[in-house]
Structure formats: C-alpha cells, structure tokens
PDB file of C-alpha atoms in Angstrom:
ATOM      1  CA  UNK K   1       0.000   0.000   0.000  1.00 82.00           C
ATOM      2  CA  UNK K   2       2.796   2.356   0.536  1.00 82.00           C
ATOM      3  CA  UNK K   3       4.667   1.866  -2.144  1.00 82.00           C
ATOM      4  CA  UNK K   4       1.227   2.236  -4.333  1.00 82.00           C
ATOM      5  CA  UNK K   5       0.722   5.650  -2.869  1.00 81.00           C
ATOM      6  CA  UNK K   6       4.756   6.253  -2.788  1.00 80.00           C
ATOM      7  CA  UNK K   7       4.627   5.587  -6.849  1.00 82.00           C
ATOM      8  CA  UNK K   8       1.223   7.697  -7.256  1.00 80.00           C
ATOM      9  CA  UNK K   9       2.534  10.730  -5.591  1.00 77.00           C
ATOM     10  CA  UNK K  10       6.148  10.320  -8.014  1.00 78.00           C
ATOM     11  CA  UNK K  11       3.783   9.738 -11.250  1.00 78.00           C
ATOM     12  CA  UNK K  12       2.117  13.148  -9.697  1.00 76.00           C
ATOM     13  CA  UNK K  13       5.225  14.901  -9.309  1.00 73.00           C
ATOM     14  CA  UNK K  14       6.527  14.176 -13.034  1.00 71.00           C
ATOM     15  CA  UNK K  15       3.309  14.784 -14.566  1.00 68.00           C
ATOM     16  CA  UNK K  16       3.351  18.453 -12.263  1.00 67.00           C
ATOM     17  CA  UNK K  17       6.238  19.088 -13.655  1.00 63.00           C
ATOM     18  CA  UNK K  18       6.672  18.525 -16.907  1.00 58.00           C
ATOM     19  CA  UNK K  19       2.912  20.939 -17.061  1.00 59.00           C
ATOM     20  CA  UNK K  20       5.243  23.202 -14.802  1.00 56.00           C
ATOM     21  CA  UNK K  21       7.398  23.736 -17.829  1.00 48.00           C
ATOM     22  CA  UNK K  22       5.170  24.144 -20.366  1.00 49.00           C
ATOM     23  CA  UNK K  23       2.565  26.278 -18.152  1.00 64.00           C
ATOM     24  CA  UNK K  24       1.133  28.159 -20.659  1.00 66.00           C
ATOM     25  CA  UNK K  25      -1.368  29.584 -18.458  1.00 68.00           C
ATOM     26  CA  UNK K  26       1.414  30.670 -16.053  1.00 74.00           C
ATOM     27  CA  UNK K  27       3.621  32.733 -19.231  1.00 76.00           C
ATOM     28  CA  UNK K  28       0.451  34.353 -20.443  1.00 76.00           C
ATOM     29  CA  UNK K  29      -1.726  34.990 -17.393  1.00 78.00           C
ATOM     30  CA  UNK K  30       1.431  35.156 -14.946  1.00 88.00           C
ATOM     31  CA  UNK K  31       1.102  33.850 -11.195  1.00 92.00           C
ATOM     32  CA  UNK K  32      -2.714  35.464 -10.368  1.00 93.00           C
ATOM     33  CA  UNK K  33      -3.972  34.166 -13.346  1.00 92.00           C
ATOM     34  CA  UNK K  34      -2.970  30.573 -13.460  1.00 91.00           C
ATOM     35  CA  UNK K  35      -3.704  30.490  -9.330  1.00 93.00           C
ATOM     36  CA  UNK K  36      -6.884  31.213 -10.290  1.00 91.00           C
ATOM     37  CA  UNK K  37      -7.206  29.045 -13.335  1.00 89.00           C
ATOM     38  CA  UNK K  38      -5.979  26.039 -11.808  1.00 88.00           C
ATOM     39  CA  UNK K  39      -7.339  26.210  -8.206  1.00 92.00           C
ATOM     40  CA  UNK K  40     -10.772  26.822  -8.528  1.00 94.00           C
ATOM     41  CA  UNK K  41     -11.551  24.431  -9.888  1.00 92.00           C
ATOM     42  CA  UNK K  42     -10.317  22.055  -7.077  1.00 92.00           C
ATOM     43  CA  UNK K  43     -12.028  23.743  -4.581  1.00 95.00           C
ATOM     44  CA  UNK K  44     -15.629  23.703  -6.202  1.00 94.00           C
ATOM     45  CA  UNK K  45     -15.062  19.868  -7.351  1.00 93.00           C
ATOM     46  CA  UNK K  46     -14.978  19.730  -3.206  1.00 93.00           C
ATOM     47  CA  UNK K  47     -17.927  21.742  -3.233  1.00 95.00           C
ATOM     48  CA  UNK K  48     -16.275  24.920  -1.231  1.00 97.00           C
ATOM     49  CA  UNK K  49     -16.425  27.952  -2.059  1.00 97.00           C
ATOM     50  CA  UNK K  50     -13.406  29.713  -3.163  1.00 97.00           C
ATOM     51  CA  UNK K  51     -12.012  33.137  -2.460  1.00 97.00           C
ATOM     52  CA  UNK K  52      -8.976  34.342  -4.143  1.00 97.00           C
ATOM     53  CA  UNK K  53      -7.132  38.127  -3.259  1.00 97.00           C
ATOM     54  CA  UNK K  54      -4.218  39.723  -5.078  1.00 97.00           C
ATOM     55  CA  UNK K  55      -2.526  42.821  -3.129  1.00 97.00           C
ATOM     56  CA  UNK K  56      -0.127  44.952  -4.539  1.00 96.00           C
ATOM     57  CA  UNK K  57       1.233  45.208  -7.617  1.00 93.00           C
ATOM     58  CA  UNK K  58       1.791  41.305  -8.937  1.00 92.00           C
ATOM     59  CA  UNK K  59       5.458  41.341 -10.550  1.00 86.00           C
ATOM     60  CA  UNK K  60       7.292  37.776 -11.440  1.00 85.00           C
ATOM     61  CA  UNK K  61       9.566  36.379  -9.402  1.00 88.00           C
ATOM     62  CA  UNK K  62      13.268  35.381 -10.416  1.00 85.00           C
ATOM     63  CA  UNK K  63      13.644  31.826 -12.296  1.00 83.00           C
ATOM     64  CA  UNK K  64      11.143  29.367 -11.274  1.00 86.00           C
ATOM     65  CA  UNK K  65      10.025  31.620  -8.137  1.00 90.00           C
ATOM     66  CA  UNK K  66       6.354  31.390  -9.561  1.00 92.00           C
ATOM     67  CA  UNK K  67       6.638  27.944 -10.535  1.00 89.00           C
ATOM     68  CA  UNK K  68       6.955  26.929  -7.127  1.00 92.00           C
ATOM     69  CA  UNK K  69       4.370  29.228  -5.686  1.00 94.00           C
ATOM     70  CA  UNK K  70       2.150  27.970  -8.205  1.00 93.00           C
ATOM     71  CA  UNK K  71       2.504  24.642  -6.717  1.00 91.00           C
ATOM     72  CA  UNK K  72       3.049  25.057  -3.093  1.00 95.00           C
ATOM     73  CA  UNK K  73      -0.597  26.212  -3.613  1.00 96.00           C
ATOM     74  CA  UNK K  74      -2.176  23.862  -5.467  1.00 92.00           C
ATOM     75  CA  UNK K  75      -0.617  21.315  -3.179  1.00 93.00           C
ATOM     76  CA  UNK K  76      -1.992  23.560   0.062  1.00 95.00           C
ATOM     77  CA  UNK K  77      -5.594  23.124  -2.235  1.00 95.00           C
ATOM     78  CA  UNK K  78      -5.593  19.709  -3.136  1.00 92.00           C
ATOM     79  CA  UNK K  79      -4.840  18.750   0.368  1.00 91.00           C
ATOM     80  CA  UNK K  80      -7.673  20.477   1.472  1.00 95.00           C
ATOM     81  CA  UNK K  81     -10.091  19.180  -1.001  1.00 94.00           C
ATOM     82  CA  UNK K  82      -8.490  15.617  -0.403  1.00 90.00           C
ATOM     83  CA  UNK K  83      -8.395  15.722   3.409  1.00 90.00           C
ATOM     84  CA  UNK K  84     -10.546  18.735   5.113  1.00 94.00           C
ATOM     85  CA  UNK K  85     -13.794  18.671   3.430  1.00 96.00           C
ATOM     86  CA  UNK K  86     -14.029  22.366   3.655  1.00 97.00           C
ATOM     87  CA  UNK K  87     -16.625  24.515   2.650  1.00 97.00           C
ATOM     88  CA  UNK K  88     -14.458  27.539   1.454  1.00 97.00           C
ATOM     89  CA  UNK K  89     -10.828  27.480   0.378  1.00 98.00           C
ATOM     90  CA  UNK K  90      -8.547  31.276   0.684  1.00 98.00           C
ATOM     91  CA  UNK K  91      -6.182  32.044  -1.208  1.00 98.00           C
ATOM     92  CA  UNK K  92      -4.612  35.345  -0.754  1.00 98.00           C
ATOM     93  CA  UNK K  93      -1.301  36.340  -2.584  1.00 97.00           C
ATOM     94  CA  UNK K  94       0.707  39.842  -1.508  1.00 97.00           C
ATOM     95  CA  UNK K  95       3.364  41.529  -3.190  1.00 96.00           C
ATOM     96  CA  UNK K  96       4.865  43.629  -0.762  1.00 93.00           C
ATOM     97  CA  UNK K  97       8.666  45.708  -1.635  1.00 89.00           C
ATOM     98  CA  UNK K  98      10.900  43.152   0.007  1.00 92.00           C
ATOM     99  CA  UNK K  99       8.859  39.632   0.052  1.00 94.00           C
ATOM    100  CA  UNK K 100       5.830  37.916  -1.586  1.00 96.00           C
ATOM    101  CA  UNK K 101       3.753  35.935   0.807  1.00 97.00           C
ATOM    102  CA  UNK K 102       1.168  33.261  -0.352  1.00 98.00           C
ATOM    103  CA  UNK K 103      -1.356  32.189   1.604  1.00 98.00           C
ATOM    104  CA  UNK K 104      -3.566  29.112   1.346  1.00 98.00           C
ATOM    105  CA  UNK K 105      -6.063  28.657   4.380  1.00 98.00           C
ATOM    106  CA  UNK K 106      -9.189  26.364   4.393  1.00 98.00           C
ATOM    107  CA  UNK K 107     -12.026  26.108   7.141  1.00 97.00           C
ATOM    108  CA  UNK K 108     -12.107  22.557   7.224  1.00 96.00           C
ATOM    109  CA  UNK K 109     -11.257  19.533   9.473  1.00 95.00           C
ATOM    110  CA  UNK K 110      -7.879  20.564   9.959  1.00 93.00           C
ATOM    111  CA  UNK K 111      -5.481  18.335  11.648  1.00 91.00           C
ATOM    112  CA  UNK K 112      -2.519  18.114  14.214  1.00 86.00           C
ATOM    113  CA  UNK K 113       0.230  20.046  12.186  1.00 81.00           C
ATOM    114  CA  UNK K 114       2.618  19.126  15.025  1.00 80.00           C
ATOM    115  CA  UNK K 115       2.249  15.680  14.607  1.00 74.00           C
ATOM    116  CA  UNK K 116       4.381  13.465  11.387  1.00 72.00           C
ATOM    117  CA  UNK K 117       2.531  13.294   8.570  1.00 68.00           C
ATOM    118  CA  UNK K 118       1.037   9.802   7.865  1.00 62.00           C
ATOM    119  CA  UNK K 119       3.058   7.072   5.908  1.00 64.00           C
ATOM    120  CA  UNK K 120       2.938   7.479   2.215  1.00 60.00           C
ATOM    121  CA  UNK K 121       1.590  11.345   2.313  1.00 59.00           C
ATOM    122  CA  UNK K 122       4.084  13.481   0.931  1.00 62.00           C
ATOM    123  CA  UNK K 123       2.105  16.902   0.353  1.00 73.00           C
ATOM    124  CA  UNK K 124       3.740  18.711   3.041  1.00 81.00           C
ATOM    125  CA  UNK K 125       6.705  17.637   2.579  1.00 82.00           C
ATOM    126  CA  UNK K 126       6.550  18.576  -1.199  1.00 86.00           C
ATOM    127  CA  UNK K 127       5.582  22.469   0.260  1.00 91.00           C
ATOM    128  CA  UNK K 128       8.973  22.276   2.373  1.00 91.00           C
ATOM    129  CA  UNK K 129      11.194  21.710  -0.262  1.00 91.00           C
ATOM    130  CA  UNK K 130       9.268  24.012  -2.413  1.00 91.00           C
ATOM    131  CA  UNK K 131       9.807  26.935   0.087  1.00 94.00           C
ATOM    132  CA  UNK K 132      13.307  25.199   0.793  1.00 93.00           C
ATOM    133  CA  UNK K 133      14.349  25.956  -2.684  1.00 92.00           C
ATOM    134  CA  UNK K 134      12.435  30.213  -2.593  1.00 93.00           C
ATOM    135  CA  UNK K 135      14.602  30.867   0.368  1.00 94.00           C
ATOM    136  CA  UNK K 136      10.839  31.360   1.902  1.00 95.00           C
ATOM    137  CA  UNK K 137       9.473  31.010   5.072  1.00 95.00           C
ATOM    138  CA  UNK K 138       6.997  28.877   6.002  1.00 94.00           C
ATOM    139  CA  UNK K 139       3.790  27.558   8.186  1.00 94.00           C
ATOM    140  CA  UNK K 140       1.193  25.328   8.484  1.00 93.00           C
ATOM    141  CA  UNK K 141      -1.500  25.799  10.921  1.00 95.00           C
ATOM    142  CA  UNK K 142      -3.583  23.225  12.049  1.00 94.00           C
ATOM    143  CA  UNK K 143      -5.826  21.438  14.550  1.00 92.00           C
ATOM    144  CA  UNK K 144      -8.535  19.629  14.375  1.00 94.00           C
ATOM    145  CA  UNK K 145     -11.938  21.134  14.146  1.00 93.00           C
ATOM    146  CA  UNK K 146     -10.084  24.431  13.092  1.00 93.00           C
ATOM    147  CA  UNK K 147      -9.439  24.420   9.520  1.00 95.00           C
ATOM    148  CA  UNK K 148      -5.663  24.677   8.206  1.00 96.00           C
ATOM    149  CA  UNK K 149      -3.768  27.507   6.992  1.00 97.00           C
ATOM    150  CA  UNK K 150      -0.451  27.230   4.667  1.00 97.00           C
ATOM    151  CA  UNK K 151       1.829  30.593   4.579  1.00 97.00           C
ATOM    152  CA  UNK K 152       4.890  30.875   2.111  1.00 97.00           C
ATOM    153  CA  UNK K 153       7.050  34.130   2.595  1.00 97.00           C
ATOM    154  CA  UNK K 154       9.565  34.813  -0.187  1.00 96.00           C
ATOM    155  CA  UNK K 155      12.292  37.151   0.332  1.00 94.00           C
ATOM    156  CA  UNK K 156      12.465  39.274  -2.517  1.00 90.00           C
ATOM    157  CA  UNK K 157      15.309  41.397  -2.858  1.00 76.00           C
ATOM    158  CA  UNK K 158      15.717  44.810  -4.037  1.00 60.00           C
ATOM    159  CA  UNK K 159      18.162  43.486  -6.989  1.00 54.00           C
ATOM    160  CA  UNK K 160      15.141  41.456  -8.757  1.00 49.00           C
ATOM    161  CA  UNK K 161      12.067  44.389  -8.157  1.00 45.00           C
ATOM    162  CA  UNK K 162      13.254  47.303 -10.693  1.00 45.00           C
ATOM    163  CA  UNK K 163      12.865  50.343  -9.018  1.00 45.00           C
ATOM    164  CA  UNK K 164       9.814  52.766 -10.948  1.00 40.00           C
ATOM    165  CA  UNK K 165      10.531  55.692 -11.985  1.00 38.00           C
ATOM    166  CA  UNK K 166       9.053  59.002 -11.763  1.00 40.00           C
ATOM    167  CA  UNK K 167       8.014  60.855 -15.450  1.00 35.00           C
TER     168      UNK K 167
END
C-alpha cells in the first residue's frame, strides 16, 4: 500500500512538472492568473467555495520563483479538497517591496500540524522543499476542528524588483 501511494505521488510529481514547464497559463496569465485558473476548480469539485485576493502590484519572481508558488498552492488546495472537506478554500497572494507571501487557508477539518505526517503522504513535505528551494518562510497551521492555513514568505530582494521611476 505504501509503495502504491509512494509511486502515485512520483507519477504526480513528473506529470506536475513537466505541465510546470510548459505552463502556458502561467507565461500568459502570470502567477494570479494561473492560481486562479488552476485552483478553482479544485475547490468547487470539493464543493467549497473559493475566495482568491491579489494585493499589490503582482510582478514575477526570479527563475522558477512562480513555478513553485504555483505549486506550493495547489498542493496547500488539493490537500484540502483531499483531506478537510471544507466549505471555502482562501487564497490570498501579496506583493509587498521586500517579500511575496502566499497564503492558502481552508475552514475545514484541519489536523494536528505538530504531529508526522502519515506514511505514504508526501504533500507537506513537497511544500517544504518548495519553500526550501524560494529561500521562503513557512507555516502550516492546524488542529482539528479548526481548519488549516499554509503561509509561504519569499524574500524578494531589491536586486530582482526594478525600481519605478518618476516621469
């Protein structure tokens, strides 16, 4: 059974990214525009509701910053739709001068985030090495009965935001 669900996720992971590098969506729409394309739909398959914000002024992040962000969230979604059985899914996304900071929260079941994830789930594991390889921050907030609530914060620095100028 593990190694069934071990193989699944891997076949998951390819499949992610190999649409990763030919996300279409993600080079015409940018980052807002494929969250939303992509993750709505996973939320009302669940039957929640879902809410998506933007603040700030949405910019692209250096190599495949929004690549990752991309999936950290659709991960943070899927889980929820998988696990929670929420009735609304979050998703808030702010571009702020010196990080970007994603936000996935759900009202669902939620679980005990300080516990190890069970055998053969790999989903949060899969958001730590996302963040891992952003520099970013992260959280997960959990407990059961309370819903979860996934926050990525990427360091952006000043070298990578072109500075606007005044005309």
């Amino acid at each position: 059974d593990l190694a069934e669900r071990m193989v699944r996720h891997c076949r998951e992971e390819a499949r992610s990214s190999i649409r990763d590098l030919r996300s279409v969506t993600l080079e015409q729409r940018g980052l807002c525009g494929a969250l939303q394309e992509f993750l709505e739909p996973i939320a009302t398959e669940c039957g929640a509701r879902f809410t998506f914000e933007v603040e700030g002024e949405p910019q692209p992040l250096p190599g495949p910053g929004d690549i990752h962000l991309l999936r950290i969230a659709n991960e943070a979604v899927v889980n929820a739709a998988r696990h929670a059985s929420p009735n609304e899914i979050r998703v808030w996304l702010s571009y702020e001068r010196n990080m970007v900071m994603l936000e996935v929260r759900d009202d669902g079941c939620g679980f005990n985030s300080s516990a190890p994830p069970p055998r053969g789930h790999f989903g949060l594991t899969g958001i730590a090495e996302r963040a891992n390889k952003l520099n970013a921050a992260y959280t997960v907030e959990s407990a059961p009965g309370s819903g979860t609530t996934v926050r990525v914060m990427v360091p952006v620095t000043p070298a990578f935001r072109p500075e606007q100028t005044v005309t």
